[in-house]
Coordinates of C-alpha atoms in Angstrom, one line a residue:
X24 CA 12.8 -11.7 20.6
X25 CA 11.1 -8.6 19.1
X26 CA 10.6 -8.5 15.6
X27 CA 9.4 -5.8 13.0
X28 CA 8.3 -6.2 9.5
X29 CA 8.3 -3.2 7.4
X30 CA 6.1 -3.6 4.2
X31 CA 3.8 -6.2 6.0
X32 CA 0.9 -6.0 3.8
X33 CA 2.4 -7.9 0.8
X34 CA 2.6 -11.7 0.5
X35 CA 5.9 -11.9 1.8
X36 CA 5.0 -9.8 4.8
X37 CA 2.0 -12.0 5.7
X38 CA 4.0 -15.1 5.3
X39 CA 6.6 -13.7 7.7
X40 CA 3.6 -13.2 10.2
X41 CA 2.6 -16.8 9.8
X42 CA 6.0 -18.2 10.4
X43 CA 7.1 -16.0 13.1
X44 CA 3.7 -16.4 14.8
X45 CA 4.6 -20.0 15.3
X46 CA 8.3 -19.4 16.3
X47 CA 9.0 -20.3 19.9
X48 CA 11.6 -17.4 20.5
X49 CA 9.4 -14.6 19.2
X50 CA 7.3 -12.7 21.7
X51 CA 6.5 -9.5 19.5
X52 CA 5.5 -9.0 15.7
X53 CA 5.3 -5.3 15.0
X54 CA 4.1 -4.2 11.5
X55 CA 4.9 -1.2 9.6
X56 CA 3.6 0.4 6.2
X57 CA 4.3 3.8 4.6
X58 CA 0.8 4.2 3.2
X59 CA -1.6 2.1 5.5
X60 CA -1.0 3.6 9.3
X61 CA -3.4 2.6 11.7
X62 CA -5.2 -0.1 9.4
X63 CA -5.5 -3.4 11.2
X64 CA -3.9 -6.4 9.4
X65 CA -6.9 -8.2 9.6
X66 CA -8.8 -5.8 7.3
X67 CA -6.4 -7.1 4.6
X68 CA -6.0 -10.5 5.8
X69 CA -9.3 -11.9 7.8
X70 CA -7.6 -15.2 7.9
X71 CA -5.5 -14.2 10.8
X72 CA -8.5 -12.9 13.1
X73 CA -8.2 -13.9 16.5
X74 CA -4.6 -14.8 16.3
X75 CA -3.0 -11.4 15.1
X76 CA -4.0 -8.0 16.5
X77 CA -1.5 -5.6 15.5
X78 CA -2.4 -2.4 13.2
X79 CA 0.2 -0.9 10.9
X80 CA 2.4 1.8 12.3
X81 CA 4.0 4.6 10.5
X82 CA 7.6 4.0 9.6
X83 CA 10.0 6.0 11.6
X84 CA 13.4 5.6 13.4
X85 CA 11.8 6.5 16.7
X86 CA 8.9 3.6 16.2
X87 CA 11.5 1.3 15.1
X88 CA 13.6 1.5 18.2
X89 CA 14.0 -1.7 20.5
X90 CA 13.5 -4.4 18.1
X91 CA 16.1 -7.3 17.7
X92 CA 15.5 -7.8 14.1
X93 CA 13.9 -6.0 11.4
X94 CA 12.6 -7.4 8.0
X95 CA 12.4 -5.2 5.1
X96 CA 9.7 -7.0 3.0
X97 CA 9.4 -3.9 0.4
X98 CA 10.0 -3.2 -3.1
X99 CA 13.2 -2.3 -4.5
X100 CA 14.5 1.0 -3.4
X101 CA 13.2 1.3 0.1
X102 CA 16.0 -0.9 1.7
X103 CA 18.8 1.0 -0.1
X104 CA 17.5 4.1 1.9
X105 CA 16.5 2.5 5.3
X106 CA 19.2 -0.3 5.8
X107 CA 21.8 2.0 6.9
X108 CA 19.6 4.0 9.3
X109 CA 18.2 0.8 11.0
X110 CA 21.2 -1.6 11.2
X111 CA 23.1 0.6 13.9
X112 CA 20.4 -0.4 16.5
X113 CA 19.0 -4.0 15.0
X114 CA 19.9 -6.9 12.9
X115 CA 18.3 -6.2 9.3
X116 CA 16.9 -8.8 6.9
X117 CA 16.2 -7.4 3.5
X118 CA 13.8 -9.4 1.2
X119 CA 14.0 -6.9 -1.5
X120 CA 16.9 -7.0 -4.3
X121 CA 18.6 -3.9 -3.1
X122 CA 21.6 -5.5 -1.3
X123 CA 22.2 -8.6 -3.4
X124 CA 24.2 -7.1 -6.2
X125 CA 27.7 -6.1 -5.2
X126 CA 28.4 -3.8 -7.9
X127 CA 26.3 -0.6 -7.9
X128 CA 26.7 -0.2 -11.7
X129 CA 25.5 -3.6 -12.2
X130 CA 22.5 -2.9 -10.1
X131 CA 21.7 0.0 -11.9
X132 CA 21.7 -1.4 -15.1
X133 CA 19.2 -4.3 -14.2
X134 CA 17.2 -2.3 -11.7
X135 CA 16.9 0.9 -13.2
X136 CA 17.7 2.9 -9.9
X137 CA 20.4 3.7 -7.6
X138 CA 21.3 1.2 -5.0
X139 CA 22.6 1.5 -1.3
X140 CA 25.9 3.0 -0.4
X141 CA 29.0 1.0 -0.9
X142 CA 29.5 0.9 2.9
X143 CA 25.9 -1.0 3.2
X144 CA 26.7 -3.3 0.5
X145 CA 30.0 -4.3 1.9
X146 CA 28.2 -5.1 5.2
X147 CA 25.5 -6.9 3.7
X148 CA 25.9 -10.7 3.7
X149 CA 24.1 -12.7 1.0
X150 CA 21.8 -15.0 2.7
X151 CA 21.7 -18.2 0.8
X152 CA 21.5 -20.2 4.3
X153 CA 23.0 -23.6 3.2
X154 CA 26.2 -22.0 1.7
X155 CA 26.8 -18.8 3.8
X156 CA 26.0 -20.1 7.1
X157 CA 29.2 -18.8 8.9
X158 CA 29.2 -15.4 7.4
X159 CA 25.3 -15.1 8.4
X160 CA 26.1 -15.9 12.1
X161 CA 28.5 -12.6 12.2
X162 CA 26.2 -10.4 9.9
X163 CA 24.3 -7.4 11.0
X164 CA 22.8 -7.0 7.5
X165 CA 21.4 -9.8 5.5
X166 CA 20.5 -9.6 1.7
X167 CA 17.9 -12.3 1.5
X168 CA 18.2 -14.2 -1.9
X169 CA 15.6 -13.9 -4.7
X170 CA 13.2 -16.8 -5.2
X171 CA 14.7 -18.0 -8.6
X172 CA 18.2 -17.5 -7.4
X173 CA 17.6 -19.7 -4.3
X174 CA 16.1 -22.5 -6.5
X175 CA 18.8 -22.4 -9.2
X176 CA 21.9 -21.7 -6.7
X177 CA 20.9 -24.5 -4.4
X178 CA 20.7 -26.9 -7.2
X179 CA 23.9 -25.7 -9.0
X180 CA 26.4 -24.5 -6.6
X181 CA 27.7 -28.0 -5.5
X182 CA 28.1 -29.2 -9.2
X183 CA 29.7 -25.7 -10.5
X184 CA 32.2 -25.7 -7.2
X185 CA 33.0 -29.3 -7.9
X186 CA 33.5 -28.9 -11.8
X187 CA 31.1 -31.5 -12.4
X188 CA 29.1 -29.3 -14.9
X189 CA 30.6 -26.9 -17.5
X190 CA 29.2 -23.5 -16.2
X191 CA 29.4 -21.8 -19.5
X192 CA 26.6 -24.2 -20.9
X193 CA 24.0 -23.7 -18.1
X194 CA 20.6 -23.0 -19.3
X195 CA 17.7 -22.6 -16.9
X196 CA 14.1 -22.9 -17.5
X197 CA 12.1 -21.7 -14.4
X198 CA 8.4 -21.6 -13.7
X199 CA 6.7 -19.7 -10.7
X200 CA 3.2 -19.2 -9.3
X201 CA 1.7 -15.9 -9.6
X202 CA 2.5 -14.7 -5.9
X203 CA 5.9 -14.3 -7.4
X204 CA 4.6 -11.1 -9.1
X205 CA 3.4 -9.6 -5.8
X206 CA 0.0 -8.6 -4.4
X207 CA -0.8 -5.5 -6.7
X208 CA -3.0 -6.3 -9.6
X209 CA -1.7 -6.2 -13.1
X210 CA -2.7 -7.3 -16.5
X211 CA -0.2 -10.0 -16.5
X212 CA -1.5 -11.6 -13.3
X213 CA -5.3 -10.8 -14.0
X214 CA -7.4 -14.0 -13.8
X215 CA -8.7 -13.7 -17.2
X216 CA -5.2 -13.5 -18.4
X217 CA -3.4 -16.0 -16.5
X218 CA -5.9 -18.8 -16.2
X219 CA -5.7 -21.8 -18.6
X220 CA -2.3 -20.0 -19.9
X221 CA 1.4 -20.1 -19.5
X222 CA 3.3 -17.0 -20.0
X223 CA 7.2 -16.5 -20.4
X224 CA 8.4 -12.9 -19.4
X225 CA 11.4 -10.8 -19.0
X226 CA 13.2 -12.6 -21.6
X227 CA 17.0 -12.3 -21.0
X228 CA 16.1 -9.3 -18.9
X229 CA 15.1 -10.8 -15.6
X230 CA 16.8 -9.0 -12.6
X231 CA 17.5 -12.3 -11.0
X232 CA 20.0 -13.1 -13.9
X233 CA 23.2 -10.9 -12.4
X234 CA 22.5 -12.2 -9.0
X235 CA 22.7 -16.0 -9.9
X236 CA 25.8 -15.2 -12.2
X237 CA 27.5 -13.3 -9.2
X238 CA 27.1 -16.0 -6.8
X239 CA 28.0 -18.8 -9.1
X240 CA 31.0 -16.8 -10.2
X241 CA 32.2 -16.7 -6.5
X242 CA 32.4 -20.4 -6.3
X243 CA 34.0 -20.7 -9.7
X244 CA 36.3 -17.8 -9.1
X245 CA 35.4 -16.9 -12.7
X246 CA 32.8 -15.2 -14.5
X247 CA 29.8 -17.0 -15.2
X248 CA 27.1 -16.2 -18.1
X249 CA 23.7 -18.2 -17.9
X250 CA 20.6 -18.2 -19.8
X251 CA 17.5 -18.0 -17.6
X252 CA 14.1 -18.1 -19.0
X253 CA 11.2 -17.3 -16.6
X254 CA 7.5 -18.3 -16.7
X255 CA 4.4 -17.9 -14.9
X256 CA 2.1 -20.6 -14.5
X257 CA -1.8 -20.6 -13.4
X258 CA -1.1 -21.6 -9.5
X259 CA -1.0 -19.5 -6.6
X260 CA 2.6 -20.6 -5.0
X261 CA 5.5 -22.9 -6.0
X262 CA 8.6 -22.9 -8.2
X263 CA 10.3 -25.1 -10.3
X264 CA 13.8 -24.5 -11.9
X265 CA 14.9 -26.9 -14.5
X266 CA 18.3 -26.5 -15.5
X267 CA 20.7 -28.2 -18.4
X268 CA 24.4 -28.2 -18.4
X269 CA 27.2 -30.2 -20.0
X270 CA 29.1 -32.7 -17.9
X271 CA 32.9 -32.8 -18.4
X272 CA 35.0 -35.9 -18.9
X273 CA 35.8 -37.7 -15.4
X274 CA 32.3 -37.2 -14.0
X275 CA 29.4 -39.7 -14.1
X276 CA 26.2 -40.6 -12.6
X277 CA 27.8 -41.8 -9.5
X278 CA 30.1 -38.9 -8.9
X279 CA 27.2 -36.4 -9.5
X280 CA 25.2 -38.4 -6.9
X281 CA 27.9 -38.2 -4.5
X282 CA 28.4 -34.4 -4.8
X283 CA 25.0 -33.6 -4.2
X284 CA 24.5 -35.9 -1.3
X285 CA 27.5 -35.1 0.4
X286 CA 26.7 -31.3 0.0
X287 CA 23.5 -31.5 1.6
X288 CA 23.8 -34.4 4.1
X289 CA 23.8 -32.2 7.2
X290 CA 21.3 -29.7 6.1
X291 CA 17.7 -29.7 7.5
X292 CA 15.8 -28.1 4.4
X293 CA 17.4 -29.4 1.3
X294 CA 16.4 -32.9 0.2
X295 CA 18.1 -34.5 -2.6
X296 CA 16.2 -37.2 -4.5
X297 CA 17.5 -40.6 -5.7
X298 CA 18.6 -40.5 -9.5
X299 CA 15.6 -40.0 -11.9
X300 CA 13.2 -39.3 -9.0
X301 CA 11.9 -35.9 -10.1
X302 CA 10.1 -33.5 -7.3
X303 CA 7.0 -31.6 -7.8
X304 CA 6.0 -28.2 -6.5
X305 CA 3.2 -29.5 -4.5
X306 CA 5.6 -31.6 -2.6
X307 CA 7.3 -28.4 -1.0
X308 CA 4.2 -26.4 -0.7
X309 CA 4.0 -23.8 2.3
X310 CA 7.2 -25.4 3.5
X311 CA 10.9 -24.3 3.9
X312 CA 12.2 -27.3 1.9
X313 CA 14.1 -27.4 -1.4
X314 CA 13.9 -30.6 -3.1
X315 CA 16.1 -31.3 -6.0
X316 CA 16.0 -34.2 -8.5
X317 CA 18.4 -34.9 -11.5
X318 CA 18.9 -37.1 -14.4
X319 CA 22.4 -37.8 -16.2
X320 CA 22.1 -38.6 -19.8
X321 CA 25.4 -40.8 -20.6
X322 CA 24.4 -40.3 -24.4
X323 CA 24.5 -36.8 -24.6
X324 CA 26.9 -36.1 -21.4
X325 CA 24.3 -33.7 -20.2
X326 CA 22.7 -33.2 -16.8
X327 CA 19.0 -32.3 -16.1
X328 CA 18.5 -31.0 -12.6
X329 CA 15.4 -30.0 -11.1
X330 CA 14.9 -27.8 -8.0
X331 CA 11.5 -27.0 -6.5
X332 CA 10.6 -24.7 -3.7
X333 CA 7.7 -22.7 -2.4
X334 CA 8.4 -19.4 -3.6
X335 CA 7.1 -17.5 -0.5
X336 CA 8.8 -19.6 1.9
X337 CA 12.4 -20.8 1.0
X338 CA 12.1 -18.4 -1.9
X339 CA 11.6 -15.4 0.5
X340 CA 10.2 -15.3 4.2
X341 CA 11.1 -18.9 5.3
X342 CA 14.7 -18.2 4.3
X343 CA 14.5 -15.0 6.1
X344 CA 13.4 -16.7 9.2
X345 CA 16.1 -19.4 8.7
X346 CA 18.8 -16.7 8.4
X347 CA 17.2 -15.0 11.6
X348 CA 17.8 -18.0 13.5
X349 CA 21.2 -18.5 12.3
X350 CA 22.2 -15.0 13.3
X351 CA 20.9 -15.3 16.6
X352 CA 22.3 -18.7 17.4
X353 CA 18.8 -20.4 17.6
X354 CA 17.8 -23.8 16.3
X355 CA 17.9 -23.4 12.5
X356 CA 14.6 -25.1 12.1
X357 CA 12.8 -23.1 14.8
X358 CA 9.3 -21.9 13.5
X359 CA 9.9 -23.7 10.1
X360 CA 9.1 -27.3 11.1
X361 CA 6.1 -27.5 9.4
X362 CA 5.5 -30.4 6.9
X363 CA 4.3 -29.5 3.1
X364 CA 0.8 -29.0 2.7
X365 CA -0.3 -31.9 0.5
X366 CA -2.4 -32.2 -1.7

């Protein structure tokens, strides 16, 4: 397979290179940039010296011909322009948020810009691998989920779908390593600001809120409104979503256990922990796993659900490769078999 990465200089791009370099079916990885044409990837990332020799190419329709799949690891706005141009000749996996929100007005409200055409939005399949596998198999364009939505949805979908939680009571407290903010320097992620510190940000304004609500609503067949609080923690990578919801009458610890375990018994990357055994971010570090832990409180009739992922892998590039595997009928775990890096 011949692959191309547009926006290869960011953390998502270099993680794609790492994963695709170990993929048994990938023979070429070409890299593209809108501003660093001719620059070697090793100039920015010396750790790939002697293993990756490509230089960045200019983005053009001509240069992007002949690839089987093109990854758009770009800021919002780029995919809205390029996805329609590229998808006629290759499969496209978009890691930005441009194609995730079905309603253009809702996208513009949260992202502050216009989205792709309605035609492209209708073609794009939301790439939550474990839950949209059949649609992904037939897709030409994938809207790769965001990192917070991946962690939240993998934990909550089975319970919302089965009615085991009251969706109106969902509150999410989520924390991410600083790579989630991207590679560009900012006061928020500056070492002196972030070290020995914990920051909440975008309170009630995070652009992943409508993405989570949209996908949960699809399984509930009704509108869903959530509270999502996002925090940056002083670590490089990793994400933990701690979720709270009320449990209706008729559901108990045993039923919750059965719902979660049966939902993921045949999936290679979602691991459900025994009751009260909680996961940590280090236990999925640099891997495509999502680990889910949970505690049901009989006294309050509330569920505490904890979902951990590596924000750069399962939350971005790893899920993109998983979706590529599904789209091309490859082994779903191809290129993603590495164990978590611990400690």
